[in-house]
Amino acid sequence: MTDTAPTLLPAHESFLADFFDLEEPLLIWLDQTTRDARAGADDLYTLPAGLDGEAVHAAWGRIFEALPEGLRDERRTLLTGEEHATGNTVLGADGYEYTPLYAAPVDQADVEVLVTLLDHCRKALARETGYADLRSLLDQAGEQYGTDRTPETAEQVVARLARAVAVLQMQDDDTAALLAAVTAAVTAAGPDRRIELTADQEQAATRYFDRLITATTEGKPAVERALARFVEFGDTGRPSGA
């Protein structure tokens, strides 16, 4: 049995970067470590009991496959600057344009696999018994995520995972209201879908994006959170007309 249901996901630069960057090297290394152990290879990292790197990578892959084409195109646009042909446009009552939103048929069981990984990683950061090798793997992943001059810490690697998971788990009344607006819009003909929010939906959007910014800037310098709010809401900190 699966619990696949529409999940609200934003074309937010920080979320997309966090989610896509999870695969390499972190999830690929975890996957290969589990595969090698099952093949009887020597001199391997020993993952803690209950952590199946192959299953984690597969769960991430299924979430990736669930992403709608428009959201993947948004990621390519952020990386290359090239415009994409399809996508959602979220507009307030006065025409204020928010970060695009999408509905993705994500299986919550796959999200729970990432939640379990996050729990294991936090135990590794706390240096709990049996987690020394996972901690070493996180340290080495940080060297790959960072640069030669400024490698990331294991804490920063885990923060990336935590931010991605937080967005995947966002479920409340505001999220439900916006999901309904997005779902209704995607049934309209044509590749460009205008999602015009009602007054109540726009208030939900203000609260949703405020929480989203908090989630996607957790563990980052305060200036990044302030900049993200400026980009989303403009000079006043809130969209005009909200």
mmCIF file of C-alpha atoms in Angstrom:
data_model
loop_
_atom_site.group_PDB
_atom_site.id
_atom_site.type_symbol
_atom_site.label_atom_id
_atom_site.label_comp_id
_atom_site.label_asym_id
_atom_site.label_seq_id
_atom_site.Cartn_x
_atom_site.Cartn_y
_atom_site.Cartn_z
ATOM 1 C CA MET A 1 0.000 0.000 0.000
ATOM 2 C CA THR A 2 1.168 3.520 -0.779
ATOM 3 C CA ASP A 3 -0.071 6.846 0.509
ATOM 4 C CA THR A 4 0.428 8.895 -2.630
ATOM 5 C CA ALA A 5 -1.346 12.224 -2.501
ATOM 6 C CA PRO A 6 -0.773 15.663 -4.014
ATOM 7 C CA THR A 7 1.945 17.498 -2.122
ATOM 8 C CA LEU A 8 2.467 21.257 -2.468
ATOM 9 C CA LEU A 9 5.994 22.071 -3.613
ATOM 10 C CA PRO A 10 7.459 25.496 -4.402
ATOM 11 C CA ALA A 11 9.788 26.460 -7.230
ATOM 12 C CA HIS A 12 11.922 28.038 -4.530
ATOM 13 C CA GLU A 13 15.615 28.246 -5.374
ATOM 14 C CA SER A 14 16.845 27.131 -1.941
ATOM 15 C CA PHE A 15 14.459 24.184 -1.685
ATOM 16 C CA LEU A 16 15.233 22.940 -5.173
ATOM 17 C CA ALA A 17 18.984 23.246 -4.575
ATOM 18 C CA ASP A 18 18.750 21.387 -1.264
ATOM 19 C CA PHE A 19 16.616 18.596 -2.685
ATOM 20 C CA PHE A 20 18.547 18.038 -5.912
ATOM 21 C CA ASP A 21 21.940 18.270 -4.204
ATOM 22 C CA LEU A 22 21.072 15.479 -1.784
ATOM 23 C CA GLU A 23 21.750 12.808 -4.365
ATOM 24 C CA GLU A 24 25.410 13.490 -5.039
ATOM 25 C CA PRO A 25 27.432 12.662 -3.145
ATOM 26 C CA LEU A 26 25.439 11.844 0.003
ATOM 27 C CA LEU A 27 22.722 9.484 -1.214
ATOM 28 C CA ILE A 28 24.913 7.880 -3.857
ATOM 29 C CA TRP A 29 27.558 7.112 -1.242
ATOM 30 C CA LEU A 30 24.988 5.659 1.160
ATOM 31 C CA ASP A 31 23.524 3.552 -1.642
ATOM 32 C CA GLN A 32 26.924 2.204 -2.700
ATOM 33 C CA THR A 33 27.949 1.493 0.879
ATOM 34 C CA THR A 34 24.878 -0.686 1.384
ATOM 35 C CA ARG A 35 25.351 -2.438 -1.968
ATOM 36 C CA ASP A 36 29.016 -3.180 -1.226
ATOM 37 C CA ALA A 37 28.187 -4.528 2.219
ATOM 38 C CA ARG A 38 25.581 -6.866 0.731
ATOM 39 C CA ALA A 39 28.164 -8.031 -1.810
ATOM 40 C CA GLY A 40 30.592 -8.897 0.997
ATOM 41 C CA ALA A 41 33.206 -6.270 0.185
ATOM 42 C CA ASP A 42 35.919 -5.445 2.731
ATOM 43 C CA ASP A 43 37.076 -2.168 4.293
ATOM 44 C CA LEU A 44 33.687 -0.484 4.187
ATOM 45 C CA TYR A 45 31.946 2.084 6.254
ATOM 46 C CA THR A 46 29.546 0.335 8.612
ATOM 47 C CA LEU A 47 26.161 2.029 8.545
ATOM 48 C CA PRO A 48 24.068 1.911 11.729
ATOM 49 C CA ALA A 49 21.395 -0.736 12.088
ATOM 50 C CA GLY A 50 18.186 0.255 10.322
ATOM 51 C CA LEU A 51 19.850 2.526 7.769
ATOM 52 C CA ASP A 52 19.508 1.076 4.260
ATOM 53 C CA GLY A 53 21.319 3.403 1.886
ATOM 54 C CA GLU A 54 19.918 1.686 -1.183
ATOM 55 C CA ALA A 55 16.347 2.166 0.042
ATOM 56 C CA VAL A 56 17.019 5.814 0.885
ATOM 57 C CA HIS A 57 18.358 6.554 -2.595
ATOM 58 C CA ALA A 58 15.396 4.745 -4.172
ATOM 59 C CA ALA A 59 12.922 6.764 -2.077
ATOM 60 C CA TRP A 60 14.575 10.020 -3.149
ATOM 61 C CA GLY A 61 14.421 8.834 -6.755
ATOM 62 C CA ARG A 62 10.688 8.186 -6.553
ATOM 63 C CA ILE A 63 10.101 11.658 -5.137
ATOM 64 C CA PHE A 64 12.220 13.087 -7.965
ATOM 65 C CA GLU A 65 10.175 11.172 -10.536
ATOM 66 C CA ALA A 66 6.972 12.571 -8.989
ATOM 67 C CA LEU A 67 8.048 16.158 -9.628
ATOM 68 C CA PRO A 68 5.993 17.704 -12.447
ATOM 69 C CA GLU A 69 7.798 18.787 -15.595
ATOM 70 C CA GLY A 70 7.207 22.442 -14.840
ATOM 71 C CA LEU A 71 8.991 22.198 -11.496
ATOM 72 C CA ARG A 72 11.975 20.430 -13.060
ATOM 73 C CA ASP A 73 12.058 23.147 -15.720
ATOM 74 C CA GLU A 74 12.090 25.754 -12.949
ATOM 75 C CA ARG A 75 15.230 24.090 -11.568
ATOM 76 C CA ARG A 76 16.922 24.183 -14.980
ATOM 77 C CA THR A 77 16.013 27.857 -15.341
ATOM 78 C CA LEU A 78 17.572 28.668 -11.981
ATOM 79 C CA LEU A 79 20.766 26.849 -13.000
ATOM 80 C CA THR A 80 21.103 28.069 -16.574
ATOM 81 C CA GLY A 81 18.984 31.200 -16.871
ATOM 82 C CA GLU A 82 17.181 29.660 -19.840
ATOM 83 C CA GLU A 83 13.447 30.279 -19.977
ATOM 84 C CA HIS A 84 11.118 27.279 -19.913
ATOM 85 C CA ALA A 85 7.952 26.744 -21.912
ATOM 86 C CA THR A 86 5.727 25.359 -19.177
ATOM 87 C CA GLY A 87 5.069 26.441 -15.647
ATOM 88 C CA ASN A 88 2.675 27.796 -13.081
ATOM 89 C CA THR A 89 2.190 31.468 -12.285
ATOM 90 C CA VAL A 90 0.782 32.353 -8.856
ATOM 91 C CA LEU A 91 -0.889 35.760 -8.719
ATOM 92 C CA GLY A 92 -2.427 37.726 -5.883
ATOM 93 C CA ALA A 93 -5.623 39.738 -6.228
ATOM 94 C CA ASP A 94 -3.682 42.825 -7.383
ATOM 95 C CA GLY A 95 -1.426 40.878 -9.733
ATOM 96 C CA TYR A 96 1.439 40.427 -7.254
ATOM 97 C CA GLU A 97 3.458 37.418 -8.430
ATOM 98 C CA TYR A 98 4.537 34.829 -5.896
ATOM 99 C CA THR A 99 7.027 31.998 -6.228
ATOM 100 C CA PRO A 100 5.408 29.351 -8.482
ATOM 101 C CA LEU A 101 3.730 26.424 -6.728
ATOM 102 C CA TYR A 102 3.150 22.884 -7.964
ATOM 103 C CA ALA A 103 1.244 19.794 -6.903
ATOM 104 C CA ALA A 104 3.337 16.604 -6.938
ATOM 105 C CA PRO A 105 2.013 13.056 -6.301
ATOM 106 C CA VAL A 106 4.559 12.261 -3.591
ATOM 107 C CA ASP A 107 4.289 9.046 -1.592
ATOM 108 C CA GLN A 108 4.559 10.068 2.045
ATOM 109 C CA ALA A 109 6.196 6.714 2.799
ATOM 110 C CA ASP A 110 9.160 7.905 0.721
ATOM 111 C CA VAL A 111 9.283 11.153 2.680
ATOM 112 C CA GLU A 112 9.333 9.106 5.893
ATOM 113 C CA VAL A 113 12.403 7.246 4.591
ATOM 114 C CA LEU A 114 14.194 10.607 4.354
ATOM 115 C CA VAL A 115 12.930 11.521 7.818
ATOM 116 C CA THR A 116 14.463 8.312 9.169
ATOM 117 C CA LEU A 117 17.748 9.131 7.427
ATOM 118 C CA LEU A 118 17.687 12.571 9.040
ATOM 119 C CA ASP A 119 17.247 10.963 12.460
ATOM 120 C CA HIS A 120 20.261 8.702 11.836
ATOM 121 C CA CYS A 121 22.337 11.667 10.664
ATOM 122 C CA ARG A 122 21.500 13.672 13.767
ATOM 123 C CA LYS A 123 22.614 10.744 15.914
ATOM 124 C CA ALA A 124 25.863 10.726 13.955
ATOM 125 C CA LEU A 125 26.345 14.430 14.690
ATOM 126 C CA ALA A 126 25.767 13.664 18.371
ATOM 127 C CA ARG A 127 28.430 10.933 18.088
ATOM 128 C CA GLU A 128 26.155 8.247 19.453
ATOM 129 C CA THR A 129 27.528 4.718 19.737
ATOM 130 C CA GLY A 130 27.527 2.898 16.412
ATOM 131 C CA TYR A 131 27.484 6.090 14.335
ATOM 132 C CA ALA A 132 31.209 6.809 13.942
ATOM 133 C CA ASP A 133 31.366 5.627 10.329
ATOM 134 C CA LEU A 134 28.263 7.572 9.321
ATOM 135 C CA ARG A 135 29.804 10.653 10.922
ATOM 136 C CA SER A 136 32.969 10.089 8.867
ATOM 137 C CA LEU A 137 30.888 9.734 5.718
ATOM 138 C CA LEU A 138 29.126 13.026 6.485
ATOM 139 C CA ASP A 139 32.483 14.731 7.037
ATOM 140 C CA GLN A 140 33.717 13.506 3.658
ATOM 141 C CA ALA A 141 30.470 14.499 1.957
ATOM 142 C CA GLY A 142 31.002 18.010 3.305
ATOM 143 C CA GLU A 143 34.349 18.176 1.549
ATOM 144 C CA GLN A 144 32.584 17.354 -1.730
ATOM 145 C CA TYR A 145 29.740 19.818 -1.199
ATOM 146 C CA GLY A 146 32.079 22.636 -0.285
ATOM 147 C CA THR A 147 35.221 23.902 -1.988
ATOM 148 C CA ASP A 148 38.900 23.164 -1.478
ATOM 149 C CA ARG A 149 39.230 26.385 0.491
ATOM 150 C CA THR A 150 35.903 26.176 2.321
ATOM 151 C CA PRO A 151 34.610 22.636 2.827
ATOM 152 C CA GLU A 152 31.198 22.194 4.409
ATOM 153 C CA THR A 153 30.872 20.692 7.848
ATOM 154 C CA ALA A 154 28.937 17.546 8.637
ATOM 155 C CA GLU A 155 26.417 19.825 10.353
ATOM 156 C CA GLN A 156 25.889 21.756 7.118
ATOM 157 C CA VAL A 157 25.362 18.525 5.179
ATOM 158 C CA VAL A 158 22.678 17.419 7.629
ATOM 159 C CA ALA A 159 21.111 20.901 7.597
ATOM 160 C CA ARG A 160 20.605 20.557 3.834
ATOM 161 C CA LEU A 161 18.742 17.296 4.373
ATOM 162 C CA ALA A 162 16.700 18.810 7.212
ATOM 163 C CA ARG A 163 15.617 21.783 5.100
ATOM 164 C CA ALA A 164 14.499 19.597 2.208
ATOM 165 C CA VAL A 165 12.569 17.291 4.529
ATOM 166 C CA ALA A 166 10.891 20.248 6.263
ATOM 167 C CA VAL A 167 9.445 21.491 2.962
ATOM 168 C CA LEU A 168 8.319 18.000 1.918
ATOM 169 C CA GLN A 169 6.498 17.685 5.251
ATOM 170 C CA MET A 170 4.713 21.056 5.206
ATOM 171 C CA GLN A 171 1.044 20.203 5.709
ATOM 172 C CA ASP A 172 -1.461 22.555 7.335
ATOM 173 C CA ASP A 173 -4.611 24.503 6.493
ATOM 174 C CA ASP A 174 -2.712 27.132 4.492
ATOM 175 C CA THR A 175 -0.912 24.466 2.486
ATOM 176 C CA ALA A 176 -4.233 22.702 1.815
ATOM 177 C CA ALA A 177 -5.847 25.941 0.599
ATOM 178 C CA LEU A 178 -3.003 26.636 -1.827
ATOM 179 C CA LEU A 179 -2.903 23.025 -2.964
ATOM 180 C CA ALA A 180 -6.590 23.260 -3.868
ATOM 181 C CA ALA A 181 -5.902 26.392 -5.928
ATOM 182 C CA VAL A 182 -2.991 24.749 -7.749
ATOM 183 C CA THR A 183 -4.871 21.507 -8.371
ATOM 184 C CA ALA A 184 -7.816 23.385 -9.870
ATOM 185 C CA ALA A 185 -5.530 25.376 -12.150
ATOM 186 C CA VAL A 186 -3.661 22.416 -13.609
ATOM 187 C CA THR A 187 -6.897 21.096 -15.111
ATOM 188 C CA ALA A 188 -7.088 24.183 -17.340
ATOM 189 C CA ALA A 189 -6.029 23.877 -20.963
ATOM 190 C CA GLY A 190 -2.653 25.143 -22.092
ATOM 191 C CA PRO A 191 0.900 24.831 -20.748
ATOM 192 C CA ASP A 192 0.900 28.138 -18.855
ATOM 193 C CA ARG A 193 -1.328 27.908 -15.825
ATOM 194 C CA ARG A 194 -2.336 31.099 -14.062
ATOM 195 C CA ILE A 195 -3.243 30.490 -10.444
ATOM 196 C CA GLU A 196 -5.213 33.535 -9.373
ATOM 197 C CA LEU A 197 -5.639 33.541 -5.603
ATOM 198 C CA THR A 198 -8.734 34.679 -3.778
ATOM 199 C CA ALA A 199 -8.333 37.058 -0.844
ATOM 200 C CA ASP A 200 -8.391 34.145 1.613
ATOM 201 C CA GLN A 201 -5.927 32.141 -0.472
ATOM 202 C CA GLU A 202 -3.611 35.132 -0.672
ATOM 203 C CA GLN A 203 -3.557 35.409 3.102
ATOM 204 C CA ALA A 204 -2.750 31.692 3.214
ATOM 205 C CA ALA A 205 0.049 32.307 0.696
ATOM 206 C CA THR A 206 1.581 35.034 2.855
ATOM 207 C CA ARG A 207 1.690 32.713 5.854
ATOM 208 C CA TYR A 208 2.862 29.738 3.784
ATOM 209 C CA PHE A 209 5.758 31.577 2.161
ATOM 210 C CA ASP A 210 6.808 33.063 5.487
ATOM 211 C CA ARG A 211 7.073 29.547 6.948
ATOM 212 C CA LEU A 212 8.735 28.296 3.772
ATOM 213 C CA ILE A 213 11.434 30.952 4.029
ATOM 214 C CA THR A 214 12.056 30.016 7.649
ATOM 215 C CA ALA A 215 12.395 26.340 6.683
ATOM 216 C CA THR A 216 14.651 26.904 3.672
ATOM 217 C CA THR A 217 17.047 29.239 5.498
ATOM 218 C CA GLU A 218 17.423 27.182 8.682
ATOM 219 C CA GLY A 219 21.108 26.908 9.543
ATOM 220 C CA LYS A 220 22.080 29.738 7.184
ATOM 221 C CA PRO A 221 23.232 33.294 8.050
ATOM 222 C CA ALA A 222 20.436 35.652 9.103
ATOM 223 C CA VAL A 223 21.121 37.858 6.096
ATOM 224 C CA GLU A 224 20.007 35.035 3.783
ATOM 225 C CA ARG A 225 16.631 34.834 5.531
ATOM 226 C CA ALA A 226 16.207 38.600 5.264
ATOM 227 C CA LEU A 227 17.113 38.523 1.568
ATOM 228 C CA ALA A 228 14.696 35.656 0.913
ATOM 229 C CA ARG A 229 11.861 37.634 2.515
ATOM 230 C CA PHE A 230 12.755 40.688 0.468
ATOM 231 C CA VAL A 231 12.724 38.657 -2.750
ATOM 232 C CA GLU A 232 9.361 37.057 -1.927
ATOM 233 C CA PHE A 233 7.564 39.993 -0.341
ATOM 234 C CA GLY A 234 9.331 43.147 -1.491
ATOM 235 C CA ASP A 235 10.158 46.295 0.500
ATOM 236 C CA THR A 236 7.323 46.041 3.021
ATOM 237 C CA GLY A 237 7.977 42.420 4.006
ATOM 238 C CA ARG A 238 4.451 41.558 2.827
ATOM 239 C CA PRO A 239 2.989 41.493 -0.674
ATOM 240 C CA SER A 240 0.916 44.530 -1.562
ATOM 241 C CA GLY A 241 -2.775 43.927 -1.158
ATOM 242 C CA ALA A 242 -2.275 41.141 1.416
#
